[in-house]
Amino acid sequence: MWNDTQVREEATRLLAAASPTAHTPREKDPAMSGYLKIEGLSKAYNPAKPVFADVNFEIARGEFVCIIGHSGCGKTTILNVLAGLDTATSGNVFMDGREVAGPSLERGVVFQSHALMPWLTVRQNIAFAVKSRWPEWPRPKVNVHVEKSVALVGLSQAIDKKPSELSGGMKQRVGIARAFAIQPKMLLLDEPFGALDALTRGTIQDELMTIVRQTQQTVFMITHDVDEAILLSDRILLMTNGQELPATSGGNAGEAAMGPRYVPGGMAEVVVNPLPRSRTRADLHHLPGYYDLRNHIVDFLVSRAKAH
């Protein structure tokens, strides 16, 4: 008889072996850079004041990338464009050589709210996604796959419970299990732990790290938590907010005074995480370079991101 830990480890191994996203880690395969490409992305609700403009970045296959910035800079808009749930005013998004032009099961999304159907059990919520991904699968095969996915996040004992019977952390685990169950090429996470208490948040971070490292899943994640970004990501994207610059007077004879000028938000900096990928929450603050990295990001948020 296996214990819960053995069941989860075996489920992780089996899902990793079956998943089309299981591949060589990024650092061992430089040719895989540019798996996701964002080119000249802009979004404007008011044409005179774009939220952000000319955003360009790439994500390698198997890479974990976090994006940080103050509220209103456009992080969630970018994630929604990557998910195909929103459209950019200009620019393009390509994944695996094809343009992203709408929602797809190739991209799994986990939001801050769990978005579970309250009238369905954990098993039924995940089975709904699995059957959407593989409509030809017979019920026994769907059920086996669902049970493996639930075991990944340690919820086998709650598989036949409804969301109302689960804690907030358990609901988020179901959301993560559902996203992994469809074996997406890319996982998009919109502050999935933002509403959780610190202890639960830390536990699910550990589980997410374990699964991502086993499956070599490509991940794009929004977070406001600097330590979370440092713990999880290979690179951290720093975004600025749009801002109105004050009017300036002409400094020299013949120079005309300039009126107020609006500068849209955008990608200010891409920070490579130099810490070993085997890092854990327990040892993070003991690692050489941790405080330099953290201070750099905090300094950006305090003095250069221009929060409104």
Short mmCIF file of C-alpha atoms in Angstrom, two decimals:
data_model
loop_
_atom_site.label_atom_id
_atom_site.label_comp_id
_atom_site.label_asym_id
_atom_site.label_seq_id
_atom_site.Cartn_x
_atom_site.Cartn_y
_atom_site.Cartn_z
CA MET A 1 0.00 0.00 0.00
CA TRP A 2 1.47 3.35 -1.04
CA ASN A 3 1.31 6.43 1.14
CA ASP A 4 0.12 9.85 -0.15
CA THR A 5 3.66 11.06 -0.89
CA GLN A 6 4.45 8.00 -3.01
CA VAL A 7 1.17 8.38 -4.90
CA ARG A 8 1.92 12.01 -5.70
CA GLU A 9 5.49 11.24 -6.82
CA GLU A 10 4.30 8.44 -9.08
CA ALA A 11 1.51 10.61 -10.52
CA THR A 12 4.01 13.38 -11.25
CA ARG A 13 6.33 10.91 -12.99
CA LEU A 14 3.55 9.46 -15.13
CA LEU A 15 2.12 12.83 -16.12
CA ALA A 16 5.58 14.13 -16.99
CA ALA A 17 6.24 11.09 -19.17
CA ALA A 18 2.92 11.43 -20.96
CA SER A 19 2.96 15.18 -21.37
CA PRO A 20 3.96 16.76 -24.67
CA THR A 21 5.50 19.56 -22.60
CA ALA A 22 8.13 17.30 -21.05
CA HIS A 23 11.41 18.35 -22.62
CA THR A 24 15.01 19.25 -21.94
CA PRO A 25 15.47 22.13 -19.47
CA ARG A 26 16.03 25.57 -20.98
CA GLU A 27 19.66 25.90 -19.95
CA LYS A 28 20.56 22.67 -21.74
CA ASP A 29 18.83 23.57 -24.99
CA PRO A 30 19.55 27.15 -26.12
CA ALA A 31 17.95 26.50 -29.50
CA MET A 32 14.56 26.50 -27.78
CA SER A 33 14.67 30.24 -27.04
CA GLY A 34 11.78 32.16 -28.49
CA TYR A 35 9.16 29.45 -27.92
CA LEU A 36 6.82 32.32 -27.07
CA LYS A 37 7.45 35.63 -28.85
CA ILE A 38 5.79 38.96 -28.07
CA GLU A 39 6.49 41.63 -30.67
CA GLY A 40 5.55 45.31 -30.42
CA LEU A 41 2.56 44.72 -28.14
CA SER A 42 0.46 47.76 -27.28
CA LYS A 43 -2.90 48.27 -25.59
CA ALA A 44 -4.90 51.51 -25.53
CA TYR A 45 -8.42 52.08 -24.25
CA ASN A 46 -7.82 55.80 -24.80
CA PRO A 47 -5.76 56.30 -28.00
CA ALA A 48 -4.03 59.31 -26.46
CA LYS A 49 -2.95 57.37 -23.37
CA PRO A 50 -1.98 53.74 -24.08
CA VAL A 51 -1.74 51.50 -21.03
CA PHE A 52 1.52 50.12 -22.43
CA ALA A 53 3.30 50.27 -25.76
CA ASP A 54 6.03 48.48 -27.71
CA VAL A 55 6.36 45.52 -25.33
CA ASN A 56 8.79 42.90 -26.64
CA PHE A 57 10.05 39.76 -24.94
CA GLU A 58 10.55 36.03 -25.49
CA ILE A 59 10.10 32.97 -23.31
CA ALA A 60 12.07 29.79 -23.91
CA ARG A 61 10.49 26.35 -23.82
CA GLY A 62 10.55 25.09 -20.23
CA GLU A 63 11.27 28.53 -18.78
CA PHE A 64 9.46 30.05 -15.79
CA VAL A 65 9.01 33.82 -16.21
CA CYS A 66 7.39 36.19 -13.71
CA ILE A 67 6.22 39.71 -14.44
CA ILE A 68 6.12 42.40 -11.76
CA GLY A 69 4.75 45.93 -11.77
CA HIS A 70 2.30 48.15 -9.93
CA SER A 71 -1.46 47.89 -10.48
CA GLY A 72 -2.52 49.46 -13.75
CA CYS A 73 0.68 48.78 -15.68
CA GLY A 74 -1.02 46.16 -17.89
CA LYS A 75 0.29 42.85 -16.53
CA THR A 76 -3.08 41.11 -16.56
CA THR A 77 -3.88 42.55 -19.99
CA ILE A 78 -0.69 41.00 -21.36
CA LEU A 79 -1.56 37.64 -19.78
CA ASN A 80 -5.07 37.81 -21.23
CA VAL A 81 -3.63 38.52 -24.68
CA LEU A 82 -1.30 35.53 -24.32
CA ALA A 83 -4.31 33.43 -23.29
CA GLY A 84 -6.31 34.64 -26.28
CA LEU A 85 -8.94 36.17 -23.97
CA ASP A 86 -8.18 39.76 -25.05
CA THR A 87 -6.74 41.45 -28.11
CA ALA A 88 -3.90 43.93 -28.30
CA THR A 89 -4.31 47.30 -30.01
CA SER A 90 -1.19 46.49 -32.00
CA GLY A 91 1.57 43.91 -32.04
CA ASN A 92 1.68 40.13 -32.27
CA VAL A 93 2.05 37.05 -30.09
CA PHE A 94 3.48 33.80 -31.46
CA MET A 95 3.70 30.48 -29.64
CA ASP A 96 5.54 27.50 -31.08
CA GLY A 97 5.68 29.23 -34.48
CA ARG A 98 1.95 30.06 -34.70
CA GLU A 99 0.17 33.33 -33.99
CA VAL A 100 -2.06 33.41 -30.92
CA ALA A 101 -5.49 34.41 -32.22
CA GLY A 102 -7.94 33.22 -29.56
CA PRO A 103 -8.37 30.87 -26.60
CA SER A 104 -6.83 27.42 -26.90
CA LEU A 105 -6.37 24.35 -24.73
CA GLU A 106 -2.67 24.64 -25.60
CA ARG A 107 -2.56 27.35 -22.92
CA GLY A 108 -3.80 26.58 -19.41
CA VAL A 109 -4.86 29.54 -17.26
CA VAL A 110 -5.11 29.78 -13.47
CA PHE A 111 -6.66 32.97 -12.09
CA GLN A 112 -6.56 34.45 -8.60
CA SER A 113 -10.12 33.22 -8.12
CA HIS A 114 -10.34 29.47 -8.58
CA ALA A 115 -13.16 29.67 -11.20
CA LEU A 116 -14.51 26.23 -10.30
CA MET A 117 -18.08 25.23 -11.15
CA PRO A 118 -19.71 25.04 -7.70
CA TRP A 119 -22.27 22.38 -8.63
CA LEU A 120 -19.56 19.91 -9.70
CA THR A 121 -17.16 17.90 -7.54
CA VAL A 122 -13.38 18.17 -7.84
CA ARG A 123 -13.41 15.06 -10.03
CA GLN A 124 -16.15 16.46 -12.27
CA ASN A 125 -14.55 19.92 -12.57
CA ILE A 126 -11.30 18.42 -13.82
CA ALA A 127 -13.04 15.79 -15.95
CA PHE A 128 -14.92 18.57 -17.73
CA ALA A 129 -11.60 20.08 -18.85
CA VAL A 130 -10.11 16.68 -19.75
CA LYS A 131 -13.13 15.75 -21.89
CA SER A 132 -12.88 19.12 -23.65
CA ARG A 133 -9.24 18.36 -24.46
CA TRP A 134 -9.78 14.73 -25.48
CA PRO A 135 -13.48 14.25 -26.37
CA GLU A 136 -12.79 10.79 -27.80
CA TRP A 137 -11.49 9.38 -24.51
CA PRO A 138 -13.75 6.80 -22.79
CA ARG A 139 -14.90 7.53 -19.24
CA PRO A 140 -12.47 5.09 -17.51
CA LYS A 141 -9.48 6.71 -19.21
CA VAL A 142 -10.74 10.19 -18.28
CA ASN A 143 -11.18 9.10 -14.68
CA VAL A 144 -7.66 7.65 -14.42
CA HIS A 145 -6.18 10.84 -15.84
CA VAL A 146 -8.23 12.99 -13.46
CA GLU A 147 -7.09 10.97 -10.45
CA LYS A 148 -3.43 11.33 -11.47
CA SER A 149 -3.86 15.10 -11.81
CA VAL A 150 -5.56 15.41 -8.42
CA ALA A 151 -2.81 13.33 -6.81
CA LEU A 152 -0.25 15.82 -8.15
CA VAL A 153 -1.60 18.50 -5.82
CA GLY A 154 -2.27 16.20 -2.87
CA LEU A 155 -6.06 16.27 -2.97
CA SER A 156 -6.91 12.61 -3.58
CA GLN A 157 -8.88 12.51 -0.32
CA ALA A 158 -11.11 15.40 -1.51
CA ILE A 159 -11.69 14.30 -5.09
CA ASP A 160 -15.44 13.78 -4.65
CA LYS A 161 -16.08 16.95 -2.65
CA LYS A 162 -17.67 20.10 -4.04
CA PRO A 163 -15.89 23.49 -3.92
CA SER A 164 -18.07 24.63 -1.00
CA GLU A 165 -16.48 21.88 1.10
CA LEU A 166 -12.91 23.00 0.34
CA SER A 167 -10.67 25.68 1.82
CA GLY A 168 -9.35 28.52 -0.33
CA GLY A 169 -5.98 26.82 -0.71
CA MET A 170 -7.59 23.54 -1.73
CA LYS A 171 -9.67 25.30 -4.38
CA GLN A 172 -6.54 26.85 -5.85
CA ARG A 173 -4.90 23.42 -5.93
CA VAL A 174 -7.88 22.14 -7.92
CA GLY A 175 -7.45 25.03 -10.35
CA ILE A 176 -3.78 24.14 -10.79
CA ALA A 177 -4.60 20.43 -11.19
CA ARG A 178 -7.20 21.29 -13.83
CA ALA A 179 -4.71 23.41 -15.76
CA PHE A 180 -2.08 20.65 -15.71
CA ALA A 181 -4.65 17.96 -16.57
CA ILE A 182 -5.07 19.25 -20.13
CA GLN A 183 -1.29 19.08 -20.62
CA PRO A 184 -0.98 22.61 -22.02
CA LYS A 185 2.07 23.77 -23.90
CA MET A 186 2.12 26.80 -21.63
CA LEU A 187 0.75 27.65 -18.20
CA LEU A 188 -0.47 31.20 -17.49
CA LEU A 189 -0.86 32.16 -13.83
CA ASP A 190 -2.55 35.41 -12.77
CA GLU A 191 -1.58 35.88 -9.11
CA PRO A 192 -2.93 32.44 -8.24
CA PHE A 193 -1.81 32.64 -4.61
CA GLY A 194 -2.66 36.29 -3.94
CA ALA A 195 -5.70 35.62 -1.74
CA LEU A 196 -4.11 32.85 0.35
CA ASP A 197 -2.56 33.01 3.80
CA ALA A 198 1.23 32.84 3.99
CA LEU A 199 1.46 29.21 5.15
CA THR A 200 -0.92 27.89 2.46
CA ARG A 201 0.76 30.07 -0.16
CA GLY A 202 4.14 28.61 0.71
CA THR A 203 2.87 25.03 0.58
CA ILE A 204 1.33 25.48 -2.88
CA GLN A 205 4.46 27.27 -4.13
CA ASP A 206 6.46 24.19 -3.15
CA GLU A 207 4.00 21.91 -4.96
CA LEU A 208 4.02 24.10 -8.06
CA MET A 209 7.84 24.13 -8.14
CA THR A 210 7.95 20.33 -7.85
CA ILE A 211 5.46 19.79 -10.67
CA VAL A 212 7.02 22.39 -12.97
CA ARG A 213 10.50 20.96 -12.50
CA GLN A 214 9.26 17.41 -13.14
CA THR A 215 7.30 18.30 -16.29
CA GLN A 216 9.52 21.17 -17.55
CA GLN A 217 6.34 23.18 -18.06
CA THR A 218 6.65 26.63 -19.66
CA VAL A 219 5.13 29.20 -17.28
CA PHE A 220 4.25 32.90 -17.41
CA MET A 221 3.14 34.24 -14.03
CA ILE A 222 1.94 37.57 -12.65
CA THR A 223 2.86 38.33 -9.06
CA HIS A 224 3.20 41.31 -6.71
CA ASP A 225 5.37 39.29 -4.33
CA VAL A 226 9.09 39.88 -4.91
CA ASP A 227 10.18 36.80 -2.95
CA GLU A 228 7.70 34.63 -4.85
CA ALA A 229 9.17 35.83 -8.16
CA ILE A 230 12.71 35.14 -6.97
CA LEU A 231 11.77 31.69 -5.67
CA LEU A 232 9.92 30.50 -8.77
CA SER A 233 11.25 32.24 -11.85
CA ASP A 234 14.19 31.96 -14.20
CA ARG A 235 13.70 35.56 -15.32
CA ILE A 236 11.70 38.51 -13.95
CA LEU A 237 10.14 41.13 -16.23
CA LEU A 238 9.81 44.61 -14.68
CA MET A 239 7.03 46.84 -16.03
CA THR A 240 6.52 50.59 -15.65
CA ASN A 241 3.19 52.42 -15.43
CA GLY A 242 2.15 55.07 -17.91
CA GLN A 243 2.72 58.60 -16.64
CA GLU A 244 2.04 62.21 -17.46
CA LEU A 245 5.27 64.19 -17.60
CA PRO A 246 5.00 67.82 -16.49
CA ALA A 247 5.40 70.72 -18.86
CA THR A 248 8.95 72.05 -19.34
CA SER A 249 10.06 75.55 -20.22
CA GLY A 250 12.60 76.31 -22.91
CA GLY A 251 16.05 76.33 -21.38
CA ASN A 252 17.88 78.21 -24.11
CA ALA A 253 17.02 81.03 -26.42
CA GLY A 254 15.08 79.72 -29.36
CA GLU A 255 13.88 76.58 -27.54
CA ALA A 256 10.11 76.31 -27.33
CA ALA A 257 8.43 75.31 -24.10
CA MET A 258 6.93 71.83 -24.11
CA GLY A 259 3.50 71.05 -22.70
CA PRO A 260 2.59 68.00 -20.65
CA ARG A 261 3.51 64.74 -22.36
CA TYR A 262 2.11 61.26 -21.70
CA VAL A 263 4.53 58.33 -21.72
CA PRO A 264 2.88 54.86 -21.89
CA GLY A 265 3.94 52.03 -19.64
CA GLY A 266 6.17 49.27 -20.94
CA MET A 267 8.89 46.76 -20.27
CA ALA A 268 11.61 48.52 -18.32
CA GLU A 269 14.00 45.68 -17.61
CA VAL A 270 14.45 41.92 -17.82
CA VAL A 271 16.24 40.51 -14.76
CA VAL A 272 17.90 37.10 -14.99
CA ASN A 273 17.65 35.12 -11.76
CA PRO A 274 21.24 34.03 -10.93
CA LEU A 275 20.28 31.80 -7.99
CA PRO A 276 20.51 28.00 -8.39
CA ARG A 277 17.33 26.48 -9.80
CA SER A 278 17.29 23.93 -6.97
CA ARG A 279 16.53 26.74 -4.47
CA THR A 280 13.85 26.25 -1.82
CA ARG A 281 11.86 28.64 0.35
CA ALA A 282 13.85 27.57 3.40
CA ASP A 283 17.27 28.36 1.94
CA LEU A 284 16.36 31.27 -0.33
CA HIS A 285 17.51 34.09 1.94
CA HIS A 286 20.79 32.29 2.67
CA LEU A 287 21.87 32.13 -0.98
CA PRO A 288 24.64 34.47 -2.16
CA GLY A 289 23.14 37.15 -4.41
CA TYR A 290 19.62 36.91 -2.97
CA TYR A 291 19.62 40.28 -1.22
CA ASP A 292 21.24 42.06 -4.17
CA LEU A 293 18.54 40.67 -6.47
CA ARG A 294 15.74 41.48 -4.06
CA ASN A 295 16.98 45.00 -3.39
CA HIS A 296 17.27 45.67 -7.12
CA ILE A 297 13.64 44.70 -7.74
CA VAL A 298 12.35 46.57 -4.68
CA ASP A 299 14.30 49.68 -5.72
CA PHE A 300 12.65 49.47 -9.15
CA LEU A 301 9.17 49.22 -7.64
CA VAL A 302 9.80 52.08 -5.21
CA SER A 303 11.67 54.57 -7.37
CA ARG A 304 11.36 53.68 -11.06
CA ALA A 305 8.01 51.98 -11.72
CA LYS A 306 6.01 55.22 -11.25
CA ALA A 307 2.96 53.75 -9.52
CA HIS A 308 -0.22 55.85 -9.61
#
